[in-house]
Coordinates of C-alpha atoms in Angstrom, one line a residue:
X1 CA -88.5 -85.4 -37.9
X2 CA -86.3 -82.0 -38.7
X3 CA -85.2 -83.4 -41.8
X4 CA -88.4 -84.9 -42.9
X5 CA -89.7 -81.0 -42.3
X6 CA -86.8 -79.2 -43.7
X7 CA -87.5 -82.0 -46.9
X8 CA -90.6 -81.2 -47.3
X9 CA -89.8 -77.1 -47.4
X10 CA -87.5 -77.8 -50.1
X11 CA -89.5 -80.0 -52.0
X12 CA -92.0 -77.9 -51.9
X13 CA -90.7 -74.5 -53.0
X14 CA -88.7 -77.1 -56.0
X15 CA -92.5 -78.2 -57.3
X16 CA -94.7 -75.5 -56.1
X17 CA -96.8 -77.5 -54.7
X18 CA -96.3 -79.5 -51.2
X19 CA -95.9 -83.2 -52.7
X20 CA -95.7 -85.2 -49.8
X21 CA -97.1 -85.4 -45.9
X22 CA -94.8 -85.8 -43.2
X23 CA -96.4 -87.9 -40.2
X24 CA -94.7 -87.2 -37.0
X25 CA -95.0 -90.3 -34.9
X26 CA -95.8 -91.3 -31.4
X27 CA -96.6 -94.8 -31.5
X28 CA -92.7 -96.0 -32.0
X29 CA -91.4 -92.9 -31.8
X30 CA -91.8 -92.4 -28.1
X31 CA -89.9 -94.1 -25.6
X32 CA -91.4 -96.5 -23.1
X33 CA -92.6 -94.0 -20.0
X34 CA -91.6 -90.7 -22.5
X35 CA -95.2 -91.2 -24.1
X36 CA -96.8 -87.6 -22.6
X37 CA -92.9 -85.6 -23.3
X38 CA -92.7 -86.7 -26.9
X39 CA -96.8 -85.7 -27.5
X40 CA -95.9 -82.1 -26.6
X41 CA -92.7 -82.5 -29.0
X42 CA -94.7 -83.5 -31.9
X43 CA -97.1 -81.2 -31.1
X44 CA -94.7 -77.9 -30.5
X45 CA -92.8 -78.7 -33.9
X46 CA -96.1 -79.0 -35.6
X47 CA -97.1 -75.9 -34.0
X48 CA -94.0 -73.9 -35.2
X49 CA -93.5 -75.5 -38.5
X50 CA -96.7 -74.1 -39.8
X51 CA -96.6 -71.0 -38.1
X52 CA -93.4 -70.2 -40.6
X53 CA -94.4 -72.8 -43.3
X54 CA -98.6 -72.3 -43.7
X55 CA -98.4 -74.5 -46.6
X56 CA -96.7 -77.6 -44.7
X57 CA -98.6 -80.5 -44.6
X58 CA -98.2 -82.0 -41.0
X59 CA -100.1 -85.2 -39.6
X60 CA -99.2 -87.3 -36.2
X61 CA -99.9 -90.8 -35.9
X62 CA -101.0 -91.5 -32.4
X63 CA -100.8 -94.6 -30.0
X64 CA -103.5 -97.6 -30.7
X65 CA -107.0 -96.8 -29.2
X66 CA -106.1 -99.6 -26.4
X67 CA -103.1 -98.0 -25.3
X68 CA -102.7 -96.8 -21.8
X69 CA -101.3 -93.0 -23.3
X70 CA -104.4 -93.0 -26.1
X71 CA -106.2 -90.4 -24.6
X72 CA -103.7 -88.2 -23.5
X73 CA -101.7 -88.6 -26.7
X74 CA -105.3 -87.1 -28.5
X75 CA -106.3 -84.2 -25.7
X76 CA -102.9 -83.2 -26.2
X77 CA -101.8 -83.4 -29.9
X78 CA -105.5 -82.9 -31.3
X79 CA -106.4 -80.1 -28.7
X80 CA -103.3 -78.2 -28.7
X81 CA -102.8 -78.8 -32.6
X82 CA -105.7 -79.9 -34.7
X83 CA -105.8 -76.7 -36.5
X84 CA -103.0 -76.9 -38.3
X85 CA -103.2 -80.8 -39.2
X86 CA -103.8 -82.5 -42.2
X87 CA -104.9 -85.8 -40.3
X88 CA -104.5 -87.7 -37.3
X89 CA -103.1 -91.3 -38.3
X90 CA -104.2 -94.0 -36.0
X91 CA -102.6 -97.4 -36.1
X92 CA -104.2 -101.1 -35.1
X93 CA -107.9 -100.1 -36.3
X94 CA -109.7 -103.5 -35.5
X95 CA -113.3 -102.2 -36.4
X96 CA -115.6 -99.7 -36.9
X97 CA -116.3 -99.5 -33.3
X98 CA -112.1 -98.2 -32.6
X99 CA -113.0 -95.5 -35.7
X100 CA -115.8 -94.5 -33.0
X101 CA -113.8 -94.5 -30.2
X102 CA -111.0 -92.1 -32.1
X103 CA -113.7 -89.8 -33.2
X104 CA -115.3 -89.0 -30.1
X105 CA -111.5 -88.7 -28.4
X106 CA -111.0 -85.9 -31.5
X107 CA -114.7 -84.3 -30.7
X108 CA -113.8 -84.1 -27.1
X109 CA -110.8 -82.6 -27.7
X110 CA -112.3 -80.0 -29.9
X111 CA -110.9 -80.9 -33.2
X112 CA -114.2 -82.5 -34.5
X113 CA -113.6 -81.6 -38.3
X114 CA -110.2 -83.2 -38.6
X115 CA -110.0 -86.3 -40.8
X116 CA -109.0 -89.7 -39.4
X117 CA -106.4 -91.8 -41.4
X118 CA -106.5 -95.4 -40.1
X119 CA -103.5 -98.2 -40.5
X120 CA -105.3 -101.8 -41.1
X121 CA -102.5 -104.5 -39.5
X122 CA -104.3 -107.7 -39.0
X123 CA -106.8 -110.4 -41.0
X124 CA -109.8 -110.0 -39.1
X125 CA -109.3 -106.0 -39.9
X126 CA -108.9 -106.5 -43.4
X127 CA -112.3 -108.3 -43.3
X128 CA -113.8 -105.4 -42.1
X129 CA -112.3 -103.0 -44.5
X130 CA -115.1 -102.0 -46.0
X131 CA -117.2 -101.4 -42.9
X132 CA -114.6 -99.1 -41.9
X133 CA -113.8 -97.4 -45.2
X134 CA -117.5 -96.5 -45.0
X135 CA -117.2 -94.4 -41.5
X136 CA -117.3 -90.6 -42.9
X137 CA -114.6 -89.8 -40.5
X138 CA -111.9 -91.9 -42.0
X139 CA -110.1 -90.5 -45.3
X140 CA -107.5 -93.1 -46.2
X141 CA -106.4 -96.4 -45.5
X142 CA -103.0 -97.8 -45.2
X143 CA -101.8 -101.1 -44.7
X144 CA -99.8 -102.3 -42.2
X145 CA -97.7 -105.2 -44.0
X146 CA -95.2 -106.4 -41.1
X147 CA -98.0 -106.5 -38.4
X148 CA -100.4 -108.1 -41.1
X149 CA -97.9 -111.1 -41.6
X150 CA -96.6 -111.0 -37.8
X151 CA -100.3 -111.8 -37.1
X152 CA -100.2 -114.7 -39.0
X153 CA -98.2 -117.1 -36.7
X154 CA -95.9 -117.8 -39.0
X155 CA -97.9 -119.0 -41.5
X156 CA -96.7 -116.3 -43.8
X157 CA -92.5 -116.4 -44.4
X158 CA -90.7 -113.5 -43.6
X159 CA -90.1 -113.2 -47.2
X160 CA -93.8 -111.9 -47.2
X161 CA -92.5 -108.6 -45.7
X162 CA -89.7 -108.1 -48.4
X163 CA -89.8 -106.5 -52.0
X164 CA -90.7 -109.5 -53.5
X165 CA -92.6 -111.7 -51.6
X166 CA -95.3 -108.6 -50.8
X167 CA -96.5 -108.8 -54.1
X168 CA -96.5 -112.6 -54.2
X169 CA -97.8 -114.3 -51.4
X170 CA -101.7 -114.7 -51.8
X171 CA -102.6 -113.7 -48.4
X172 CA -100.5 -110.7 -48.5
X173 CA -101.8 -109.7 -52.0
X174 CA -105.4 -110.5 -50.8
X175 CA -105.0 -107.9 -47.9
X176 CA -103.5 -105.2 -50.3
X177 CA -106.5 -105.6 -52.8
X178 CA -109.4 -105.8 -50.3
X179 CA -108.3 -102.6 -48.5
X180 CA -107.8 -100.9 -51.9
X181 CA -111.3 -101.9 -53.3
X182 CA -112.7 -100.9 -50.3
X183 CA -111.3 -97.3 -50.3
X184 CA -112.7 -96.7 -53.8
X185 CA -116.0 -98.2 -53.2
X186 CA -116.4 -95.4 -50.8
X187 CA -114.2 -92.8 -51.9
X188 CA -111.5 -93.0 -49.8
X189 CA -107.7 -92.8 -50.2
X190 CA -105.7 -96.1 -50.2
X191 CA -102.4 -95.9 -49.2
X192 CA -99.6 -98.4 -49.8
X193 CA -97.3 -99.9 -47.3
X194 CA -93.6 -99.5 -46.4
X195 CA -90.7 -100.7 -48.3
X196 CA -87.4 -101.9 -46.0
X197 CA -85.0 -101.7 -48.5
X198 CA -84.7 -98.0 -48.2
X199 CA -81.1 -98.0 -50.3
X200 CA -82.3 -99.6 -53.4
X201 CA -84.2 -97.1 -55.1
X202 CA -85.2 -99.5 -58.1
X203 CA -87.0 -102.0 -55.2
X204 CA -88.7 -98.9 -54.4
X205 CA -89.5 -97.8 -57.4
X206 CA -90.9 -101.2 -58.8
X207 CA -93.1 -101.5 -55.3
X208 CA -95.0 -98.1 -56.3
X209 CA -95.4 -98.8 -59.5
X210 CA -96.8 -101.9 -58.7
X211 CA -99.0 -100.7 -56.1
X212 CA -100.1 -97.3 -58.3
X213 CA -100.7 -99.4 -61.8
X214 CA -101.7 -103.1 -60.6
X215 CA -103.1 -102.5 -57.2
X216 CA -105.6 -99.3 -57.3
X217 CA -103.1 -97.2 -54.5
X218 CA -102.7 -93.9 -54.5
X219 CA -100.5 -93.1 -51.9
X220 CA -97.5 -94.6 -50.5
X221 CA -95.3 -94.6 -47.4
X222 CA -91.8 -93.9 -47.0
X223 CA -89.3 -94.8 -44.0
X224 CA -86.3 -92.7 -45.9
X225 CA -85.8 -89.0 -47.5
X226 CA -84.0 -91.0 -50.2
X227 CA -87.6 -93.2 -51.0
X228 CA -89.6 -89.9 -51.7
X229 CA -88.4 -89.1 -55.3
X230 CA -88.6 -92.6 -56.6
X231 CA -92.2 -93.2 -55.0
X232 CA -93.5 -89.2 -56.7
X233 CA -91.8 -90.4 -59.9
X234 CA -93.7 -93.9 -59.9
X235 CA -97.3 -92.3 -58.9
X236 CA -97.3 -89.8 -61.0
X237 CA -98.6 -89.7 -64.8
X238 CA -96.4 -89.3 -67.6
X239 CA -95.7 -86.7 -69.9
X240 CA -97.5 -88.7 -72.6
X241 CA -100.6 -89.2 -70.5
X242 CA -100.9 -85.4 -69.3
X243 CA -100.7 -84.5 -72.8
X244 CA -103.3 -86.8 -73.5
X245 CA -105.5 -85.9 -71.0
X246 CA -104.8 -81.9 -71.2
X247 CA -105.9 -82.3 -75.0
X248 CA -108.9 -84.2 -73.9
X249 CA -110.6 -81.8 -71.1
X250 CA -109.6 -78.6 -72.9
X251 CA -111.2 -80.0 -76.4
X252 CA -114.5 -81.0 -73.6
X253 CA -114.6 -77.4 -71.8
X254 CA -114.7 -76.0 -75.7
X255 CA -117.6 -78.1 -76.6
X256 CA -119.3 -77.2 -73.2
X257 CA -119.0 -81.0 -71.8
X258 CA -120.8 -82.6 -75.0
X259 CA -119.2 -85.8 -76.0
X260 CA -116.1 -85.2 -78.4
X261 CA -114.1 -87.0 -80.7
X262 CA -110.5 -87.0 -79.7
X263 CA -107.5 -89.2 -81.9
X264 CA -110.4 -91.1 -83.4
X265 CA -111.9 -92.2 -80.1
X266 CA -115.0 -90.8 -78.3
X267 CA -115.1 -89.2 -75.4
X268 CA -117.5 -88.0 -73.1
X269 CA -118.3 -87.1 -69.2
X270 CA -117.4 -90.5 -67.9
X271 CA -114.0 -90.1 -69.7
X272 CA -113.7 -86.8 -68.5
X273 CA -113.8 -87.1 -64.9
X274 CA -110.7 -90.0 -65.6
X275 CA -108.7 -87.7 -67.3
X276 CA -109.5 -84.5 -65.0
X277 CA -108.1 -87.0 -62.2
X278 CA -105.2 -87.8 -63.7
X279 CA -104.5 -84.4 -64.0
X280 CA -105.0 -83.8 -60.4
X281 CA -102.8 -86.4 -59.3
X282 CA -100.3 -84.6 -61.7
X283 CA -100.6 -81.5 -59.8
X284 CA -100.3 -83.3 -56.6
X285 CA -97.3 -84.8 -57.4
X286 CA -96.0 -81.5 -59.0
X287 CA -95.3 -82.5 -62.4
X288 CA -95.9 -79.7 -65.1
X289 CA -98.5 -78.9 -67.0
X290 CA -99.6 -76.7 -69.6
X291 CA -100.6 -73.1 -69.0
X292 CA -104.8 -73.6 -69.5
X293 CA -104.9 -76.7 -67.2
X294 CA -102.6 -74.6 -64.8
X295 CA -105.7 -71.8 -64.4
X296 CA -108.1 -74.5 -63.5
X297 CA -106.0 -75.4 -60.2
X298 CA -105.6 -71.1 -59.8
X299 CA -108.9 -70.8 -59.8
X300 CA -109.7 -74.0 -57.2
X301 CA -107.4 -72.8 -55.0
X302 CA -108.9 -69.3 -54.7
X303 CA -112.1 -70.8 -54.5

């Protein structure tokens, strides 16, 4: 969890901007009976981490909503610390009625404003994906791929948890596509699961890619420091298409938002909003851009 932090530090001060979350983690990072000790370890180091780093994004995934330490892990982590996290993540959401029971446990703990990020693990959740990307609490999605083919009996190959067969096997690609349809429909955050292979970098790369430019994700776990670079690299835009799109909004704010012609194509405010949110996920993912697009994200951030 140090390196992850210290990372993320450097990363940040190399982009400008902070590029990635870190999620500390007590559902499999505590030991069996350590639940309450490592809580308050997750919660001190997110504590001190953005008392000397404001700018650190910091989340902690807590245990399942039917877990004996539940409670406790949400009194203590979202009481003690809600203020300076980005999210709470909780894992084995089942329904709209477990995004209920996490809210209340954040209200009664006094963090009522912060967001809930929910991990979808089984077939009867992904059937409810839409139901619970609709609950305004929840901001993102993320699918659990070796629970979501655990569940299955069997009936899925292991193969269905590796590089290839996650973006092969119909059920699997089913689950991926449902839960990313479902975070657009209501404007939330899809995020794509883990890849295993943490030393191949191409595996890792050709996962995000997929999941970025086939799939609708927009985020993406990582299990390794060295998976970070390859899965920025993948979700970002290009050079060519921030050109593009820099061209396109700055020749729109000059004709006041009016449809424009642009390379010999027409443009207007359905266009724009695409190309404005390309160029946000450019500046989330720190990649450079020109000096006028620059002062629009100057003048968000005062703002």
């Amino acid at each position: 969890m140090r390196k992850s932090l210290q990372l993320q530090a450097e990363m940040t001060q190399e982009f400008g901007t902070c590029v990635f979350d870190v999620t500390l983690d007590c559902e499999d990072g505590a030991p069996i009976g350590g639940e309450a000790e490592h809580a308050a370890l997750v919660t001190e180091m997110a504590l001190a981490t953005t008392a000397a780093t404001p700018d650190a994004r910091i989340a902690v995934r807590v245990h399942p909503v039917d877990h004996p330490s539940f409670d406790a892990d949400m009194a203590h982590v979202a009481g003690r610390a809600g203020r300076v996290l980005t999210h709470i993540m909780v894992p084995k959401v089942e329904s709209v009625a477990d995004v209920d029971r996490a809210q209340a446990a954040l209200i009664n703990a006094g963090a009522a404003d912060l967001p809930l990020h929910v991990l979808i693990e089984s077939p009867a959740a992904v059937h409810r994906a839409f139901d619970i990307a609709a609950h305004p609490r929840v901001q993102s999605i993320s699918f659990g791929l070796m629970d979501f083919v655990s569940a299955h009996g069997g009936a899925i190959p292991a193969e269905g948890m590796g590089i290839q067969g996650q973006f092969t096997h119909p059920l699997v690609l089913r689950a991926k596509l449902e839960i990313a349809s479902a975070c657009h429909a209501h404007g939330k955050v899809p995020s794509h699961c883990v890849v295993t292979e943490f030393k191949n970098a191409d595996a890792v790369r050709m996962a995000a890619q997929k999941a970025a430019q086939e799939m609708g994700y927009t985020r993406m776990w990582s299990i390794h420091p060295d998976q970070i670079r390859p899965i920025l690299e993948a979700m970002a835009p290009s050079e060519a298409q921030i050109d593009q799109a820099s061209e396109i909004i700055l020749a729109a704010q000059a004709a006041q938002w009016a449809p424009i012609s642009h390379a010999g194509q027409l443009h207007d405010r359905a266009s724009y909003r695409f190309f404005w949110q390309l160029l946000e996920r450019a500046h989330q993912t720190g990649r450079p851009l020109p000096g006028a697009i620059q002062a629009f994200f100057a003048v968000t951030a005062k703002r």
